[in-house]
Tab-separated table of N, CA, C and O in Angstrom:
chain	number	residue	atom	x	y	z
A	1	PHE	N	13.879	-35.037	-6.880
A	1	PHE	CA	15.246	-34.870	-6.517
A	1	PHE	C	15.388	-34.499	-4.951
A	1	PHE	O	14.715	-33.798	-4.356
A	2	LEU	N	16.104	-35.326	-4.107
A	2	LEU	CA	16.067	-35.206	-2.593
A	2	LEU	C	17.369	-34.369	-2.301
A	2	LEU	O	18.497	-34.716	-3.030
A	3	ILE	N	17.468	-33.452	-1.362
A	3	ILE	CA	18.451	-32.762	-0.913
A	3	ILE	C	19.124	-33.641	0.338
A	3	ILE	O	18.315	-34.559	0.910
A	4	GLY	N	20.362	-33.442	0.714
A	4	GLY	CA	20.966	-34.299	1.859
A	4	GLY	C	20.752	-33.868	3.169
A	4	GLY	O	21.559	-34.224	3.880
A	5	ILE	N	19.516	-33.516	3.512
A	5	ILE	CA	19.073	-33.361	4.812
A	5	ILE	C	18.233	-34.311	5.433
A	5	ILE	O	17.170	-34.839	4.861
A	6	CYS	N	18.883	-35.195	6.484
A	6	CYS	CA	17.997	-36.233	7.029
A	6	CYS	C	18.093	-35.967	8.475
A	6	CYS	O	18.960	-35.714	9.121
A	7	MET	N	16.734	-36.233	8.978
A	7	MET	CA	16.434	-36.121	10.350
A	7	MET	C	15.919	-37.505	10.860
A	7	MET	O	14.537	-37.606	10.622
A	8	ALA	N	16.432	-38.302	11.297
A	8	ALA	CA	16.032	-39.643	11.865
A	8	ALA	C	14.784	-40.147	10.926
A	8	ALA	O	13.653	-40.474	11.392
A	9	GLY	N	15.057	-40.403	9.620
A	9	GLY	CA	14.145	-41.093	8.772
A	9	GLY	C	13.437	-39.899	7.963
A	9	GLY	O	12.481	-40.416	7.236
A	10	LEU	N	13.578	-38.624	8.094
A	10	LEU	CA	12.978	-37.790	7.331
A	10	LEU	C	13.955	-37.219	6.344
A	10	LEU	O	14.995	-36.629	6.803
A	11	ILE	N	13.826	-37.279	5.132
A	11	ILE	CA	14.650	-36.412	4.074
A	11	ILE	C	13.665	-35.596	3.425
A	11	ILE	O	12.631	-35.761	2.861
A	12	LEU	N	14.125	-34.223	3.461
A	12	LEU	CA	13.611	-33.068	2.972
A	12	LEU	C	13.617	-33.080	1.441
A	12	LEU	O	14.925	-33.294	1.086
A	13	ASN	N	12.598	-32.647	0.755
A	13	ASN	CA	12.671	-32.335	-0.647
A	13	ASN	C	13.250	-31.058	-0.898
A	13	ASN	O	13.316	-30.323	-0.140
A	14	ASP	N	13.396	-30.657	-2.256
A	14	ASP	CA	13.792	-29.338	-2.688
A	14	ASP	C	12.736	-28.353	-2.094
A	14	ASP	O	11.516	-28.762	-2.214
A	15	ASN	N	13.295	-27.283	-1.599
A	15	ASN	CA	12.032	-26.245	-1.045
A	15	ASN	C	11.351	-26.544	0.044
A	15	ASN	O	10.264	-26.015	0.135
A	16	GLU	N	11.715	-27.631	0.781
A	16	GLU	CA	10.815	-28.203	1.804
A	16	GLU	C	11.551	-27.690	3.165
A	16	GLU	O	12.696	-27.824	3.395
A	17	ASN	N	10.712	-27.013	4.022
A	17	ASN	CA	11.443	-26.673	5.321
A	17	ASN	C	10.572	-27.319	6.498
A	17	ASN	O	9.419	-27.537	6.497
A	18	MET	N	11.394	-27.716	7.452
A	18	MET	CA	10.949	-28.208	8.847
A	18	MET	C	10.285	-27.240	9.637
A	18	MET	O	10.734	-26.168	9.807
A	19	ILE	N	9.105	-27.510	10.027
A	19	ILE	CA	8.311	-26.506	10.855
A	19	ILE	C	8.213	-27.113	12.222
A	19	ILE	O	8.548	-26.270	13.245
A	20	ARG	N	7.857	-28.197	12.410
A	20	ARG	CA	7.510	-28.727	13.829
A	20	ARG	C	7.722	-30.313	13.814
A	20	ARG	O	7.275	-31.002	12.893
A	21	ALA	N	8.057	-30.867	14.905
A	21	ALA	CA	8.075	-32.391	15.164
A	21	ALA	C	7.605	-32.639	16.656
A	21	ALA	O	7.964	-31.917	17.352
A	22	SER	N	6.675	-33.613	16.661
A	22	SER	CA	6.269	-33.973	17.924
A	22	SER	C	6.098	-35.401	18.179
A	22	SER	O	5.852	-36.298	16.988
A	23	TRP	N	6.124	-36.076	19.356
A	23	TRP	CA	5.896	-37.381	19.615
A	23	TRP	C	4.469	-37.648	19.568
A	23	TRP	O	3.650	-36.962	20.247
A	24	VAL	N	4.044	-38.784	18.861
A	24	VAL	CA	2.523	-39.046	18.835
A	24	VAL	C	2.538	-40.573	18.641
A	24	VAL	O	3.429	-41.300	18.395
A	25	HIS	N	1.249	-40.998	18.893
A	25	HIS	CA	0.905	-42.319	18.320
A	25	HIS	C	-0.517	-42.420	17.586
A	25	HIS	O	-1.264	-41.336	17.962
A	26	VAL	N	-0.551	-43.176	16.766
A	26	VAL	CA	-2.014	-43.084	15.889
A	26	VAL	C	-2.895	-43.613	16.955
A	26	VAL	O	-2.883	-44.643	17.857
A	27	ALA	N	-3.919	-42.905	17.052
A	27	ALA	CA	-4.996	-42.995	18.290
A	27	ALA	C	-5.976	-44.096	18.032
A	27	ALA	O	-6.822	-44.520	18.939
A	28	LYS	N	-6.160	-44.653	16.886
A	28	LYS	CA	-6.845	-45.736	16.389
A	28	LYS	C	-6.156	-46.971	15.817
A	28	LYS	O	-5.225	-46.671	15.083
A	29	GLY	N	-6.627	-48.076	15.969
A	29	GLY	CA	-6.317	-49.320	15.252
A	29	GLY	C	-5.138	-50.066	16.247
A	29	GLY	O	-4.721	-49.630	17.196
A	30	PHE	N	-4.878	-51.200	15.775
A	30	PHE	CA	-3.786	-52.104	16.424
A	30	PHE	C	-3.292	-52.809	15.368
A	30	PHE	O	-3.660	-53.293	14.372
A	31	PRO	N	-1.988	-52.794	15.646
A	31	PRO	CA	-1.065	-52.209	16.702
A	31	PRO	C	-0.917	-50.850	16.437
A	31	PRO	O	-0.985	-50.267	15.315
A	32	GLN	N	-0.506	-50.259	17.423
A	32	GLN	CA	-0.309	-48.773	17.389
A	32	GLN	C	1.077	-48.443	16.745
A	32	GLN	O	2.067	-48.969	17.025
A	33	SER	N	1.108	-47.325	16.171
A	33	SER	CA	2.387	-46.962	15.398
A	33	SER	C	2.665	-45.706	16.293
A	33	SER	O	1.951	-44.650	16.470
A	34	VAL	N	3.717	-45.654	16.984
A	34	VAL	CA	4.367	-44.588	17.778
A	34	VAL	C	5.715	-44.062	17.217
A	34	VAL	O	6.554	-44.678	16.770
A	35	GLY	N	5.518	-42.715	17.152
A	35	GLY	CA	6.873	-42.085	16.614
A	35	GLY	C	6.924	-40.609	16.484
A	35	GLY	O	5.962	-40.117	17.120
A	36	LYS	N	7.620	-40.036	15.645
A	36	LYS	CA	7.750	-38.611	15.588
A	36	LYS	C	6.848	-38.181	14.240
A	36	LYS	O	7.117	-38.911	13.259
A	37	LEU	N	5.951	-37.113	14.539
A	37	LEU	CA	5.287	-36.730	13.363
A	37	LEU	C	5.940	-35.366	13.059
A	37	LEU	O	6.013	-34.474	13.821
A	38	TYR	N	6.367	-35.255	11.807
A	38	TYR	CA	6.956	-34.197	11.336
A	38	TYR	C	5.933	-33.257	10.413
A	38	TYR	O	5.230	-33.887	9.574
A	39	LEU	N	6.128	-31.942	10.650
A	39	LEU	CA	5.316	-31.087	9.704
A	39	LEU	C	6.358	-30.227	9.024
A	39	LEU	O	7.275	-29.690	9.547
A	40	THR	N	6.191	-30.113	7.861
A	40	THR	CA	7.094	-29.222	6.831
A	40	THR	C	6.081	-28.438	6.221
A	40	THR	O	4.841	-28.515	6.269
A	41	ASN	N	6.524	-27.693	5.319
A	41	ASN	CA	5.634	-26.834	4.370
A	41	ASN	C	5.124	-27.625	3.254
A	41	ASN	O	4.539	-27.009	2.608
A	42	GLN	N	5.273	-28.740	3.124
A	42	GLN	CA	4.879	-29.489	2.123
A	42	GLN	C	4.078	-30.816	2.554
A	42	GLN	O	3.156	-31.444	1.821
A	43	ARG	N	4.221	-31.356	3.764
A	43	ARG	CA	3.571	-32.522	4.234
A	43	ARG	C	3.700	-32.797	5.688
A	43	ARG	O	4.396	-32.126	6.349
A	44	MET	N	3.084	-33.799	5.959
A	44	MET	CA	3.124	-34.396	7.416
A	44	MET	C	3.709	-35.918	7.235
A	44	MET	O	3.434	-36.420	6.384
A	45	LEU	N	4.620	-36.273	8.071
A	45	LEU	CA	5.220	-37.571	7.905
A	45	LEU	C	5.379	-38.227	9.330
A	45	LEU	O	6.055	-37.610	10.151
A	46	LEU	N	4.746	-39.344	9.492
A	46	LEU	CA	4.898	-40.090	10.708
A	46	LEU	C	5.913	-41.057	10.506
A	46	LEU	O	5.944	-42.040	9.646
A	47	VAL	N	7.155	-40.966	11.412
A	47	VAL	CA	8.202	-41.997	11.378
A	47	VAL	C	8.112	-42.607	12.551
A	47	VAL	O	8.474	-42.143	13.574
A	48	PRO	N	7.749	-43.879	12.252
A	48	PRO	CA	7.735	-44.782	13.649
A	48	PRO	C	8.913	-45.202	14.218
A	48	PRO	O	9.842	-45.389	13.633
A	49	ASN	N	8.889	-45.273	15.607
A	49	ASN	CA	10.082	-45.806	16.468
A	49	ASN	C	9.514	-47.234	16.592
A	49	ASN	O	8.667	-47.630	17.255
A	50	GLN	N	10.472	-48.230	16.126
A	50	GLN	CA	9.926	-49.592	16.086
A	50	GLN	C	9.921	-50.232	17.466
A	50	GLN	O	9.196	-51.059	17.683
A	51	ILE	N	10.909	-49.725	18.366
A	51	ILE	CA	10.869	-50.254	19.672
A	51	ILE	C	9.448	-49.841	20.447
A	51	ILE	O	8.918	-50.732	20.904
A	52	LEU	N	9.072	-48.669	20.431
A	52	LEU	CA	7.951	-48.218	20.954
A	52	LEU	C	6.836	-48.657	20.208
A	52	LEU	O	5.707	-48.883	20.955
A	53	SER	N	6.797	-49.039	19.017
A	53	SER	CA	5.676	-49.625	18.184
A	53	SER	C	5.729	-51.106	18.290
A	53	SER	O	4.951	-51.897	17.531
A	54	ILE	N	6.439	-51.765	19.028
A	54	ILE	CA	6.711	-53.212	19.112
A	54	ILE	C	6.814	-53.791	17.938
A	54	ILE	O	6.393	-54.987	17.528
A	55	GLY	N	7.637	-53.232	17.121
A	55	GLY	CA	8.098	-53.719	15.720
A	55	GLY	C	6.968	-53.646	14.673
A	55	GLY	O	7.229	-54.103	13.543
A	56	PHE	N	5.825	-52.974	14.976
A	56	PHE	CA	4.730	-52.876	14.154
A	56	PHE	C	4.408	-51.432	13.494
A	56	PHE	O	3.405	-51.355	13.031
A	57	GLY	N	5.248	-50.546	13.824
A	57	GLY	CA	4.988	-49.175	13.351
A	57	GLY	C	5.056	-49.064	11.771
A	57	GLY	O	5.818	-49.568	11.131
A	58	LYS	N	4.133	-48.269	11.460
A	58	LYS	CA	3.807	-47.828	9.885
A	58	LYS	C	4.049	-46.419	9.619
A	58	LYS	O	3.656	-45.644	10.287
A	59	ARG	N	5.050	-46.277	8.695
A	59	ARG	CA	5.299	-44.977	8.282
A	59	ARG	C	4.018	-44.425	7.562
A	59	ARG	O	3.340	-45.019	6.780
A	60	LEU	N	3.667	-43.059	7.720
A	60	LEU	CA	2.500	-42.489	6.961
A	60	LEU	C	3.072	-41.057	6.529
A	60	LEU	O	3.587	-40.376	7.336
A	61	GLU	N	2.743	-40.823	5.226
A	61	GLU	CA	3.060	-39.503	4.774
A	61	GLU	C	1.755	-38.951	4.140
A	61	GLU	O	1.118	-39.539	3.409
A	62	ILE	N	1.520	-37.864	4.507
A	62	ILE	CA	0.256	-37.000	4.015
A	62	ILE	C	0.872	-35.736	3.549
A	62	ILE	O	1.486	-34.788	4.211
A	63	PHE	N	0.472	-35.267	2.366
A	63	PHE	CA	0.897	-34.049	1.598
A	63	PHE	C	-0.122	-33.092	2.046
A	63	PHE	O	-1.309	-33.399	2.008
A	64	LEU	N	0.306	-31.874	2.346
A	64	LEU	CA	-0.627	-30.821	2.773
A	64	LEU	C	-1.705	-30.487	1.738
A	64	LEU	O	-2.873	-30.349	2.190
A	65	THR	N	-1.370	-30.810	0.595
A	65	THR	CA	-2.523	-30.536	-0.541
A	65	THR	C	-3.642	-31.530	-0.506
A	65	THR	O	-4.637	-31.230	-1.049
A	66	GLU	N	-3.401	-32.525	0.313
A	66	GLU	CA	-4.376	-33.670	0.471
A	66	GLU	C	-5.428	-33.479	1.578
A	66	GLU	O	-6.411	-34.068	1.719
A	67	ILE	N	-5.049	-32.620	2.548
A	67	ILE	CA	-5.810	-32.374	3.879
A	67	ILE	C	-6.918	-31.555	3.475
A	67	ILE	O	-6.743	-30.334	2.974
A	68	ASP	N	-8.079	-31.792	4.121
A	68	ASP	CA	-9.428	-31.087	3.996
A	68	ASP	C	-9.643	-30.311	5.304
A	68	ASP	O	-10.101	-29.218	5.204
A	69	LYS	N	-9.250	-30.930	6.457
A	69	LYS	CA	-9.551	-30.525	7.674
A	69	LYS	C	-8.625	-30.789	8.750
A	69	LYS	O	-8.219	-31.982	8.799
A	70	VAL	N	-8.295	-29.849	9.604
A	70	VAL	CA	-7.492	-30.257	10.920
A	70	VAL	C	-8.271	-29.793	12.027
A	70	VAL	O	-8.635	-28.654	12.128
A	71	GLN	N	-8.261	-30.733	13.050
A	71	GLN	CA	-9.141	-30.337	14.262
A	71	GLN	C	-8.368	-30.850	15.378
A	71	GLN	O	-7.955	-31.884	15.524
A	72	HIS	N	-8.518	-30.051	16.587
A	72	HIS	CA	-7.939	-30.408	17.757
A	72	HIS	C	-9.010	-31.140	18.600
A	72	HIS	O	-10.296	-30.731	18.610
A	73	LEU	N	-8.717	-32.363	19.101
A	73	LEU	CA	-9.584	-33.042	19.935
A	73	LEU	C	-8.996	-32.911	21.530
A	73	LEU	O	-7.693	-33.211	21.654
A	74	GLY	N	-9.874	-32.952	22.330
A	74	GLY	CA	-9.445	-33.037	23.741
A	74	GLY	C	-9.362	-34.565	24.204
A	74	GLY	O	-9.368	-35.424	23.601
A	75	ASN	N	-9.112	-34.517	25.733
A	75	ASN	CA	-8.982	-35.678	26.314
A	75	ASN	C	-10.235	-36.587	25.929
A	75	ASN	O	-11.321	-36.278	26.242
A	76	PHE	N	-10.113	-37.983	25.891
A	76	PHE	CA	-11.079	-38.923	25.579
A	76	PHE	C	-11.956	-38.581	24.346
A	76	PHE	O	-12.931	-39.232	24.447
A	77	GLU	N	-11.559	-37.751	23.442
A	77	GLU	CA	-12.224	-37.704	22.315
A	77	GLU	C	-11.569	-38.407	21.052
A	77	GLU	O	-10.233	-38.165	20.997
A	78	GLY	N	-12.203	-39.070	20.420
A	78	GLY	CA	-11.661	-39.788	19.194
A	78	GLY	C	-10.570	-40.705	19.123
A	78	GLY	O	-9.731	-40.878	18.294
A	79	GLY	N	-10.567	-41.402	20.148
A	79	GLY	CA	-9.356	-42.396	20.218
A	79	GLY	C	-10.019	-43.674	20.939
A	79	GLY	O	-11.328	-43.771	21.312
A	80	THR	N	-9.173	-44.842	21.003
A	80	THR	CA	-9.579	-46.043	21.376
A	80	THR	C	-8.465	-46.273	22.515
A	80	THR	O	-7.550	-45.880	22.552
A	81	LEU	N	-8.921	-47.194	23.561
A	81	LEU	CA	-8.144	-47.618	24.530
A	81	LEU	C	-6.854	-46.839	24.709
A	81	LEU	O	-6.958	-45.800	25.448
A	82	VAL	N	-5.782	-47.198	24.111
A	82	VAL	CA	-4.599	-46.522	24.539
A	82	VAL	C	-4.514	-45.118	23.908
A	82	VAL	O	-3.950	-44.278	24.775
A	83	GLY	N	-5.048	-44.741	22.796
A	83	GLY	CA	-5.057	-43.358	22.321
A	83	GLY	C	-6.110	-42.632	22.844
A	83	GLY	O	-6.116	-41.478	22.499
A	84	GLY	N	-6.971	-42.966	23.761
A	84	GLY	CA	-8.084	-42.192	24.062
A	84	GLY	C	-7.828	-41.153	25.154
A	84	GLY	O	-8.530	-40.038	25.099
A	85	ALA	N	-6.778	-41.162	26.047
A	85	ALA	CA	-6.719	-40.215	27.104
A	85	ALA	C	-6.079	-38.877	26.653
A	85	ALA	O	-6.403	-37.873	27.237
A	86	GLY	N	-4.990	-38.898	25.625
A	86	GLY	CA	-4.317	-37.614	25.496
A	86	GLY	C	-5.115	-36.752	24.516
A	86	GLY	O	-6.058	-37.001	23.919
A	87	GLN	N	-4.497	-35.472	24.410
A	87	GLN	CA	-4.831	-34.535	23.553
A	87	GLN	C	-4.618	-35.146	22.093
A	87	GLN	O	-3.679	-35.708	21.895
A	88	LYS	N	-5.381	-34.771	21.157
A	88	LYS	CA	-5.267	-35.337	19.892
A	88	LYS	C	-5.464	-34.247	18.599
A	88	LYS	O	-6.006	-33.231	18.881
A	89	MET	N	-4.913	-34.770	17.536
A	89	MET	CA	-5.121	-34.025	16.252
A	89	MET	C	-5.852	-34.659	15.428
A	89	MET	O	-5.425	-35.872	14.994
A	90	PHE	N	-6.921	-34.382	14.899
A	90	PHE	CA	-7.765	-35.122	13.908
A	90	PHE	C	-7.676	-34.488	12.307
A	90	PHE	O	-7.516	-33.227	12.148
A	91	ILE	N	-7.181	-35.321	11.595
A	91	ILE	CA	-7.008	-35.030	10.038
A	91	ILE	C	-8.048	-35.565	9.183
A	91	ILE	O	-8.016	-36.916	9.209
A	92	LYS	N	-8.750	-34.882	8.230
A	92	LYS	CA	-9.540	-35.510	7.417
A	92	LYS	C	-9.036	-35.023	6.047
A	92	LYS	O	-8.763	-33.937	5.574
A	93	LEU	N	-8.720	-36.119	5.009
A	93	LEU	CA	-8.283	-35.864	3.829
A	93	LEU	C	-9.354	-35.591	2.781
A	93	LEU	O	-10.548	-35.967	3.069
A	94	LYS	N	-9.030	-35.013	1.650
A	94	LYS	CA	-10.024	-34.717	0.767
A	94	LYS	C	-10.875	-36.005	0.190
A	94	LYS	O	-11.994	-35.907	-0.228
A	95	ASP	N	-9.872	-37.163	0.264
A	95	ASP	CA	-10.650	-38.436	-0.209
A	95	ASP	C	-11.544	-39.143	1.025
A	95	ASP	O	-12.120	-40.111	0.603
A	96	GLY	N	-11.788	-38.281	1.913
A	96	GLY	CA	-12.552	-39.022	3.022
A	96	GLY	C	-11.743	-39.755	4.094
A	96	GLY	O	-12.355	-40.059	5.248
A	97	THR	N	-10.704	-39.906	3.715
A	97	THR	CA	-9.668	-40.789	4.833
A	97	THR	C	-9.424	-40.023	6.206
A	97	THR	O	-9.486	-38.800	5.923
A	98	MET	N	-9.446	-40.614	7.131
A	98	MET	CA	-9.333	-39.926	8.341
A	98	MET	C	-8.122	-40.743	9.225
A	98	MET	O	-7.953	-41.613	9.255
A	99	HIS	N	-7.405	-39.628	10.053
A	99	HIS	CA	-6.415	-39.926	10.884
A	99	HIS	C	-6.612	-39.340	12.232
A	99	HIS	O	-6.811	-38.014	12.082
A	100	THR	N	-6.231	-39.806	13.184
A	100	THR	CA	-6.318	-39.110	14.475
A	100	THR	C	-4.894	-39.578	15.282
A	100	THR	O	-4.562	-40.865	15.304
A	101	PHE	N	-4.121	-38.621	15.546
A	101	PHE	CA	-2.923	-38.752	16.191
A	101	PHE	C	-3.034	-38.207	17.747
A	101	PHE	O	-3.578	-36.958	18.081
A	102	SER	N	-2.648	-39.042	18.613
A	102	SER	CA	-2.545	-38.719	20.034
A	102	SER	C	-1.203	-38.160	20.476
A	102	SER	O	-0.252	-38.822	20.218
A	103	PHE	N	-1.084	-37.052	21.110
A	103	PHE	CA	0.059	-36.318	21.293
A	103	PHE	C	0.564	-36.996	22.775
A	103	PHE	O	-0.229	-36.882	23.562
A	104	TRP	N	1.899	-36.996	22.936
A	104	TRP	CA	2.336	-37.211	24.332
A	104	TRP	C	2.152	-36.079	25.262
A	104	TRP	O	2.077	-34.912	24.736
A	105	ILE	N	1.864	-36.269	26.456
A	105	ILE	CA	1.614	-35.362	27.391
A	105	ILE	C	2.615	-34.010	27.349
A	105	ILE	O	2.360	-32.960	27.749
A	106	THR	N	3.946	-34.364	26.997
A	106	THR	CA	5.006	-33.330	26.893
A	106	THR	C	4.828	-32.552	25.549
A	106	THR	O	5.624	-31.449	25.649
A	107	GLU	N	3.993	-32.803	24.674
A	107	GLU	CA	3.970	-32.149	23.658
A	107	GLU	C	2.752	-31.066	23.555
A	107	GLU	O	1.832	-31.213	24.109
A	108	ASN	N	2.906	-30.010	22.511
A	108	ASN	CA	1.893	-28.907	22.500
A	108	ASN	C	1.088	-29.230	21.353
A	108	ASN	O	1.421	-28.689	20.185
A	109	VAL	N	-0.097	-29.936	21.313
A	109	VAL	CA	-1.003	-30.359	20.288
A	109	VAL	C	-1.630	-29.041	19.860
A	109	VAL	O	-1.694	-28.844	18.513
A	110	LEU	N	-1.893	-27.989	20.589
A	110	LEU	CA	-2.542	-26.847	19.963
A	110	LEU	C	-1.576	-26.144	19.063
A	110	LEU	O	-2.030	-25.809	18.131
A	111	GLU	N	-0.294	-26.111	19.515
A	111	GLU	CA	0.698	-25.392	18.619
A	111	GLU	C	0.823	-26.094	17.300
A	111	GLU	O	0.809	-25.564	16.164
A	112	PHE	N	0.820	-27.436	17.393
A	112	PHE	CA	1.097	-28.064	16.271
A	112	PHE	C	-0.329	-28.109	15.203
A	112	PHE	O	-0.023	-27.956	13.968
A	113	CYS	N	-1.419	-28.223	15.852
A	113	CYS	CA	-2.600	-27.977	14.867
A	113	CYS	C	-2.548	-26.536	14.341
A	113	CYS	O	-2.985	-26.267	13.137
A	114	SER	N	-2.189	-25.543	15.073
A	114	SER	CA	-2.364	-24.181	14.617
A	114	SER	C	-1.074	-23.959	13.525
A	114	SER	O	-1.485	-23.452	12.417
A	115	LEU	N	-0.103	-24.481	13.678
A	115	LEU	CA	1.066	-24.486	12.427
A	115	LEU	C	0.575	-25.284	11.304
A	115	LEU	O	0.888	-24.826	10.249
A	116	CYS	N	-0.139	-26.313	11.582
A	116	CYS	CA	-0.531	-27.197	10.402
A	116	CYS	C	-1.604	-26.214	9.627
A	116	CYS	O	-1.596	-26.105	8.404
A	117	GLU	N	-2.527	-25.716	10.409
A	117	GLU	CA	-3.618	-24.980	9.842
A	117	GLU	C	-3.071	-23.760	8.979
A	117	GLU	O	-3.490	-23.350	7.927
A	118	ASP	N	-2.117	-23.009	9.573
A	118	ASP	CA	-1.254	-22.070	8.911
A	118	ASP	C	-0.674	-22.383	7.555
A	118	ASP	O	-0.757	-21.553	6.544
A	119	GLN	N	-0.354	-23.632	7.535
A	119	GLN	CA	0.352	-24.136	6.157
A	119	GLN	C	-0.790	-24.423	5.076
A	119	GLN	O	-0.468	-24.468	3.933
A	120	LEU	N	-2.020	-24.667	5.640
A	120	LEU	CA	-3.127	-25.070	4.733
A	120	LEU	C	-3.792	-23.744	4.138
A	120	LEU	O	-4.486	-23.688	3.114
A	121	THR	N	-3.470	-22.432	4.837
A	121	THR	CA	-4.101	-21.267	4.445
A	121	THR	C	-3.403	-20.758	3.299
A	121	THR	O	-2.176	-20.529	3.478
A	122	PRO	N	-4.131	-20.324	2.240
A	122	PRO	CA	-3.193	-19.655	1.017
A	122	PRO	C	-2.616	-18.402	1.437
A	122	PRO	O	-3.211	-17.588	2.225
A	123	LYS	N	-1.478	-18.339	1.098
A	123	LYS	CA	-0.735	-17.060	1.208
A	123	LYS	C	-1.158	-15.932	0.292
A	123	LYS	O	-1.223	-16.212	-0.825
A	124	THR	N	-1.209	-14.790	0.890
A	124	THR	CA	-1.472	-13.522	0.075
A	124	THR	C	-0.631	-12.624	0.224
A	124	THR	O	-0.007	-12.280	1.497
A	125	ASP	N	-0.143	-12.079	-0.986
A	125	ASP	CA	1.085	-10.997	-0.864
A	125	ASP	C	0.477	-9.685	-0.828
A	125	ASP	O	-0.502	-9.319	-1.299
């Protein structure tokens, strides 16, 4: 059941709250998917901008329960050609799948990584 909150391609589910959004591009592969990476209390969702992705942008949804590891990568770590220069966030899923997102220079990758790790940490009352 979806509630009626929509932000440029992101529809929030029941009990889902927006935490942060940043401009990124997938740091590996071709063609590059460029768009907004949304972090909620339930998932991460890349909503591609088709103009910036030259029409080849792919939507990507990762539920937080699938994430095994989040790691900040510095300049020229973990990317290819276009994705190599910027600060990046590396995500490893429990099934072994890996994703690397290169953040635009105007975005705060360290804050995004920290907020993501906070969502993965079990809450204790």
